[in-house]
Short mmCIF file of C-alpha atoms in Angstrom, two decimals:
data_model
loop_
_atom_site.label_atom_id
_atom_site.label_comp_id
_atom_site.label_asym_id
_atom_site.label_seq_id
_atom_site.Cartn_x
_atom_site.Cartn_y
_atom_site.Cartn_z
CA UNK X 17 -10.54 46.32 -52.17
CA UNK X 18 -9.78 48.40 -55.27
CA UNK X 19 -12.72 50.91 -55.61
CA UNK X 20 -13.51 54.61 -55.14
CA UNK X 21 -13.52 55.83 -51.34
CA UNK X 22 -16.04 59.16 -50.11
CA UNK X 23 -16.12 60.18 -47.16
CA UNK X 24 -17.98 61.61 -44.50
CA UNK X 25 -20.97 59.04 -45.60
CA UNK X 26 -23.69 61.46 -44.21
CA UNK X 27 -22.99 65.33 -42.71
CA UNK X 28 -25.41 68.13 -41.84
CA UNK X 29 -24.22 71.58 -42.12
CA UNK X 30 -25.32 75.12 -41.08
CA UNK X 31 -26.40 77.48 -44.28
CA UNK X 32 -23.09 79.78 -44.51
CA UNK X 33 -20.71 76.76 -43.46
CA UNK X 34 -17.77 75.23 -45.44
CA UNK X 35 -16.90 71.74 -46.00
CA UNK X 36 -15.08 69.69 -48.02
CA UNK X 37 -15.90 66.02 -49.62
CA UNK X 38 -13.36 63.89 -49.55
CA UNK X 39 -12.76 61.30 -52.93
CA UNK X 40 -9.88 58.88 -53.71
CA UNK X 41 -9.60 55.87 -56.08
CA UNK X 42 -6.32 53.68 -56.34
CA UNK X 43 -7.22 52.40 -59.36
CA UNK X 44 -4.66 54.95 -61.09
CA UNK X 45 -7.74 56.57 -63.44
CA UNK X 46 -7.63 59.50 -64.82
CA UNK X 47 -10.75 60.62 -65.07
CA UNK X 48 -12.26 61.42 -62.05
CA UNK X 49 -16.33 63.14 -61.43
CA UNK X 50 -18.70 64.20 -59.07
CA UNK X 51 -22.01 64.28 -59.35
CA UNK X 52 -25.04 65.36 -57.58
CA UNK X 53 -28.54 62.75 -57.00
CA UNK X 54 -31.67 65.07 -56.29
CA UNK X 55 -35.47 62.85 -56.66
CA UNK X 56 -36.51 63.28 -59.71
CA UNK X 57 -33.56 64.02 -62.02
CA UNK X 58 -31.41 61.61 -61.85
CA UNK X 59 -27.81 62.57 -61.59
CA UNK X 60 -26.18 66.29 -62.94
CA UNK X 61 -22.84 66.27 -63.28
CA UNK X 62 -20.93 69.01 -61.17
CA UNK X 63 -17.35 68.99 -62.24
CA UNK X 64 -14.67 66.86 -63.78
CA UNK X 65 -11.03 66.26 -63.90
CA UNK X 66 -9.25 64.80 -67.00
CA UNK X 67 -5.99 64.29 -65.33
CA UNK X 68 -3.77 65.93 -62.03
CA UNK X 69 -3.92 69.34 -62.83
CA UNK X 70 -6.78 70.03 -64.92
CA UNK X 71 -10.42 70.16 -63.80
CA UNK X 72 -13.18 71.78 -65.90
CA UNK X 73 -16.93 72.61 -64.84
CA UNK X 74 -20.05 70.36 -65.79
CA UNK X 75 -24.02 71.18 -65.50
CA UNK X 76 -24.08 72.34 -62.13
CA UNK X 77 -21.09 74.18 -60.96
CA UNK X 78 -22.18 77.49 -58.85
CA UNK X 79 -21.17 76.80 -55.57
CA UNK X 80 -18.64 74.15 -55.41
CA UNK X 81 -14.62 73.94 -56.35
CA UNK X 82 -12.49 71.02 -57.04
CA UNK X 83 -9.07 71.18 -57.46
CA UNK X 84 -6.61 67.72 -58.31
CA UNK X 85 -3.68 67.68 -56.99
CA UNK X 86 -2.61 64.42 -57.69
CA UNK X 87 -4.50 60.97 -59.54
CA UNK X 88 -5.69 59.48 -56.50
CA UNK X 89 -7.55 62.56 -54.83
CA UNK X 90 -10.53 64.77 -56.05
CA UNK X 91 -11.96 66.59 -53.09
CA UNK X 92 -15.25 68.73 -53.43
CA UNK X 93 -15.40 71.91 -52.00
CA UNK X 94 -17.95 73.90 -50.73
CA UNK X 95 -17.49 77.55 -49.77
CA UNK X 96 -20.53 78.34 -48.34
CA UNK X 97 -23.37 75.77 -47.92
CA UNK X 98 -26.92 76.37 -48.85
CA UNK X 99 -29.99 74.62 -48.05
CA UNK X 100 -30.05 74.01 -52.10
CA UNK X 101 -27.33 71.84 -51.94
CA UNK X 102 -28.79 69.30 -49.60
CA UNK X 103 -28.45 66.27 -51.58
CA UNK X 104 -26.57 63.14 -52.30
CA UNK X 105 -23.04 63.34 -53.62
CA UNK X 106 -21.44 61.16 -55.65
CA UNK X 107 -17.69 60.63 -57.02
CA UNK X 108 -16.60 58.84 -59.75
CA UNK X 109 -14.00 57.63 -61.94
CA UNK X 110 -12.99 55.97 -65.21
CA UNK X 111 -9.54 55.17 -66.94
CA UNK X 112 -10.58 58.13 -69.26
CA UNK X 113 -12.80 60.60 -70.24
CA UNK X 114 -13.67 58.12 -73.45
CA UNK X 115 -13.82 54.92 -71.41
CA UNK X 116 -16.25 52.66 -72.17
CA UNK X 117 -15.23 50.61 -69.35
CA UNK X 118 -17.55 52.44 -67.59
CA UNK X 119 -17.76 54.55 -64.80
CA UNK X 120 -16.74 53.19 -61.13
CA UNK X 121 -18.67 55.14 -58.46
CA UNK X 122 -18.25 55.34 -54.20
CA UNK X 123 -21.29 54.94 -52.07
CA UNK X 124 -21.85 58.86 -51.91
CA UNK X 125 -22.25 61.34 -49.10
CA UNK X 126 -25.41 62.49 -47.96
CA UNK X 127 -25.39 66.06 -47.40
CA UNK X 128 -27.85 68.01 -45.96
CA UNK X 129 -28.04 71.99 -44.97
CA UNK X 130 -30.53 73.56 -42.92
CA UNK Q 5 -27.16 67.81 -76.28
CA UNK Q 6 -27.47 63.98 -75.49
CA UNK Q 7 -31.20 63.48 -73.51
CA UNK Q 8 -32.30 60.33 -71.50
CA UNK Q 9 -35.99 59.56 -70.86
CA UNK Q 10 -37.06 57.08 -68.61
CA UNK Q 11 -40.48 57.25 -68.88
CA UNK Q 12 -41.70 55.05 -65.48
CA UNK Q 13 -40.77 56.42 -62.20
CA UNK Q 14 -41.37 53.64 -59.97
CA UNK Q 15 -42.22 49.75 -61.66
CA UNK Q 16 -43.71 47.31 -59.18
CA UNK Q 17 -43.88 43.74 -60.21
CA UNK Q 18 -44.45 40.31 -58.66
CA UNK Q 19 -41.65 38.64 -57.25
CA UNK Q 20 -40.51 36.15 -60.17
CA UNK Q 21 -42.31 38.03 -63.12
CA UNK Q 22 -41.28 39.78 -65.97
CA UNK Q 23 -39.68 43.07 -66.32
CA UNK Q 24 -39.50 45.76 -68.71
CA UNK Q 25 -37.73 49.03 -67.88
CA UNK Q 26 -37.75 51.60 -70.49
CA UNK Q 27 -35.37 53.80 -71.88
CA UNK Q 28 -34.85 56.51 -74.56
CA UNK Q 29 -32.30 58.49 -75.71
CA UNK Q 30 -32.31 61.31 -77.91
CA UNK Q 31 -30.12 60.74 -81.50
CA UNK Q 32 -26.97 60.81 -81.62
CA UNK Q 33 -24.27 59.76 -84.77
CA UNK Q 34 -22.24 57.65 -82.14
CA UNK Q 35 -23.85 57.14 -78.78
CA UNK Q 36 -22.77 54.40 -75.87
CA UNK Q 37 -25.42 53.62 -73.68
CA UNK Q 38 -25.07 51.85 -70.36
CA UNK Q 39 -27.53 50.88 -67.16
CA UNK Q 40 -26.35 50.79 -63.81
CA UNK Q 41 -28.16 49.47 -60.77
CA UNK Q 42 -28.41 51.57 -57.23
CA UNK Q 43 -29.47 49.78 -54.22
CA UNK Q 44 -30.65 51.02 -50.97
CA UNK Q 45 -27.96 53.62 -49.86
CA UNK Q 46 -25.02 52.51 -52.33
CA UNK Q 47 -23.34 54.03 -55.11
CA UNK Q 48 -24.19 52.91 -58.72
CA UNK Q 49 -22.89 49.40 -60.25
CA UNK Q 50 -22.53 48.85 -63.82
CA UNK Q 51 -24.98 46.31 -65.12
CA UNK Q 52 -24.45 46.03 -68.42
CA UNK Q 53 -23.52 48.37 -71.54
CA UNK Q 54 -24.05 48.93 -75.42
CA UNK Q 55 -21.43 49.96 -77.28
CA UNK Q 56 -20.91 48.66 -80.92
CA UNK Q 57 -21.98 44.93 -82.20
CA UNK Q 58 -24.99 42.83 -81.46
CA UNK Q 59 -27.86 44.61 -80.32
CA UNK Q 60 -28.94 42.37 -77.02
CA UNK Q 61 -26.50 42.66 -74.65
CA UNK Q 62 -26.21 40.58 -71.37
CA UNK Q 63 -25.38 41.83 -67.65
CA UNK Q 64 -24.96 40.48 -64.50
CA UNK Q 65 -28.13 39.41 -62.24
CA UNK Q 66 -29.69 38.09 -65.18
CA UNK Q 67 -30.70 41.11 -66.80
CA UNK Q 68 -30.47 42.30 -70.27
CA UNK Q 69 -31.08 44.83 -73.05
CA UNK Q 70 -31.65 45.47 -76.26
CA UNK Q 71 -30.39 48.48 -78.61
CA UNK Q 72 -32.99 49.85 -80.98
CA UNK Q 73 -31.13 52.41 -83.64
CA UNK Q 74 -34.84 53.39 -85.22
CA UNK Q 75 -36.81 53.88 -81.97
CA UNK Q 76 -33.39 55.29 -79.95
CA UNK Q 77 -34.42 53.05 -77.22
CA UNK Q 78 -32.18 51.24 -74.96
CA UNK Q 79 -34.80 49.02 -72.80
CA UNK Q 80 -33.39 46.59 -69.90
CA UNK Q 81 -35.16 43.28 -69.35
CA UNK Q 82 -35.29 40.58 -66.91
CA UNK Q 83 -37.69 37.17 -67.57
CA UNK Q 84 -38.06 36.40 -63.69
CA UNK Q 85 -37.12 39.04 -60.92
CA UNK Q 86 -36.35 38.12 -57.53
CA UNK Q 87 -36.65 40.24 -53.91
CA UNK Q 88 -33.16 40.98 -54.68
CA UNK Q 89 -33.64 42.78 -57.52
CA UNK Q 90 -34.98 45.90 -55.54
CA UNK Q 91 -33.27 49.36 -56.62
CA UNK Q 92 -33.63 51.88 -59.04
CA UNK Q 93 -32.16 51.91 -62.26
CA UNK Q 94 -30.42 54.08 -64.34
CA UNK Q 95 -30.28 54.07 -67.84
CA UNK Q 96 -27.19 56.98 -69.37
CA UNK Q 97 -25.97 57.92 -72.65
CA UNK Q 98 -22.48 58.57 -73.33
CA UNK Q 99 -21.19 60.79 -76.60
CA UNK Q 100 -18.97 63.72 -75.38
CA UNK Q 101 -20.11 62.96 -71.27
CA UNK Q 102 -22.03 60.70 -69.61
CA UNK Q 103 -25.86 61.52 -68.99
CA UNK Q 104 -28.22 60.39 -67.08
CA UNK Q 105 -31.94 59.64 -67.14
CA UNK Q 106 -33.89 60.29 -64.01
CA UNK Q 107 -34.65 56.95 -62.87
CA UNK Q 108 -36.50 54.00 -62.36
CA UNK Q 109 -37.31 52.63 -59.33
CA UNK Q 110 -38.59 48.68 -58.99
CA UNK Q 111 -40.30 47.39 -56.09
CA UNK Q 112 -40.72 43.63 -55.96
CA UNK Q 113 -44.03 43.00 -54.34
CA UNK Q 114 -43.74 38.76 -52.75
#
């Protein structure tokens, strides 16, 4: 099935560890997200990508990097974990930036960091 | 920059009631608004979305909403909810990105 693809689904990490979070879509978008879920506020965006090549930051950027290497893939990236980032991570993706198709979303990853 | 307020945290309502969720965004000169539905450890489906034309617009599931322009409020209704219908819902604003509000999250009591 078409759709957006995260994985690990759930992972606990050490404070001071690295990991990355894996996202691909094969619906050829563009525009591909990911965005943090914490209780009580919703979802903050974290950082974007426009197209293979080009990523830019959103709300909540210290302590992660993406990179987009090619349409399918935008992994998440973080250098070293901190109990602050224990949350739920989600990717998404449109056709573009301006879509109003919508956003498609994966099921997340739950992350947490002790 | 674009604001969404969902003013009620957690809605419970009898199974095959009425439902109101509320939503409000903060003014914009061209704003698309959208709700999408979360269940129990899934990502977020589209339900249904606003962007130019009549102001009630119809999702899946039975639900729908209605676009106010004077009170900026984008509120998602449903005449008769089911057990199914258990999630939280979230109501976002699109002009140059996508925000969110914080949630709602609906418990349908049997």
């Amino acid at each position: 099935n078409a759709g957006v693809t995260q994985t690990p689904k759930f992972q606990v990490l050490k404070t001071g560890q690295s990991m990355t979070l894996q996202c691909a879509q094969d619906m050829n978008h563009e525009y591909m997200s990911w965005y943090r879920q914490d209780p009580g506020m919703g979802l903050r965006l974290i950082h974007y990508s426009v197209g293979a090549g080009i990523t830019d930051q959103g709300e909540v950027p210290n302590g992660y990097n993406v990179s987009r290497s090619t349409t399918e893939d935008f992994p998440l990236r973080l250098l070293s974990a901190a109990p602050s980032q224990t949350s739920v991570y989600f990717c998404a993706s449109s056709y573009a930036r301006d879509s109003n198709y919508g956003y498609t979303f994966g099921s997340g990853t739950r992350l947490t960091v002790v | 920059a674009q604001s969404v307020t969902q003013l009620d945290s957690q809605v419970p309502v009898f199974e095959e009631a009425p439902v109101e969720l509320r939503c409000n965004y903060s003014s914009s000169v061209s704003v698309y608004l959208f709700w999408y539905v979360q269940y129990p450890n899934q990502g977020l489906q589209l339900l249904l979305k606003y962007l130019s034309g009549s102001t009630l617009v119809k999702g899946i599931n039975g639900f729908e909403a209605e676009f106010n322009k004077s009170q900026t409020s984008f509120h998602l209704r449903k005449p008769s909810v089911h057990i199914s219908d258990t999630a939280e819902y979230f109501c976002a604003a699109k002009d140059e990105k996508l925000t969110f509000g914080t949630g709602t999250r609906l418990t349908i009591i049997p």
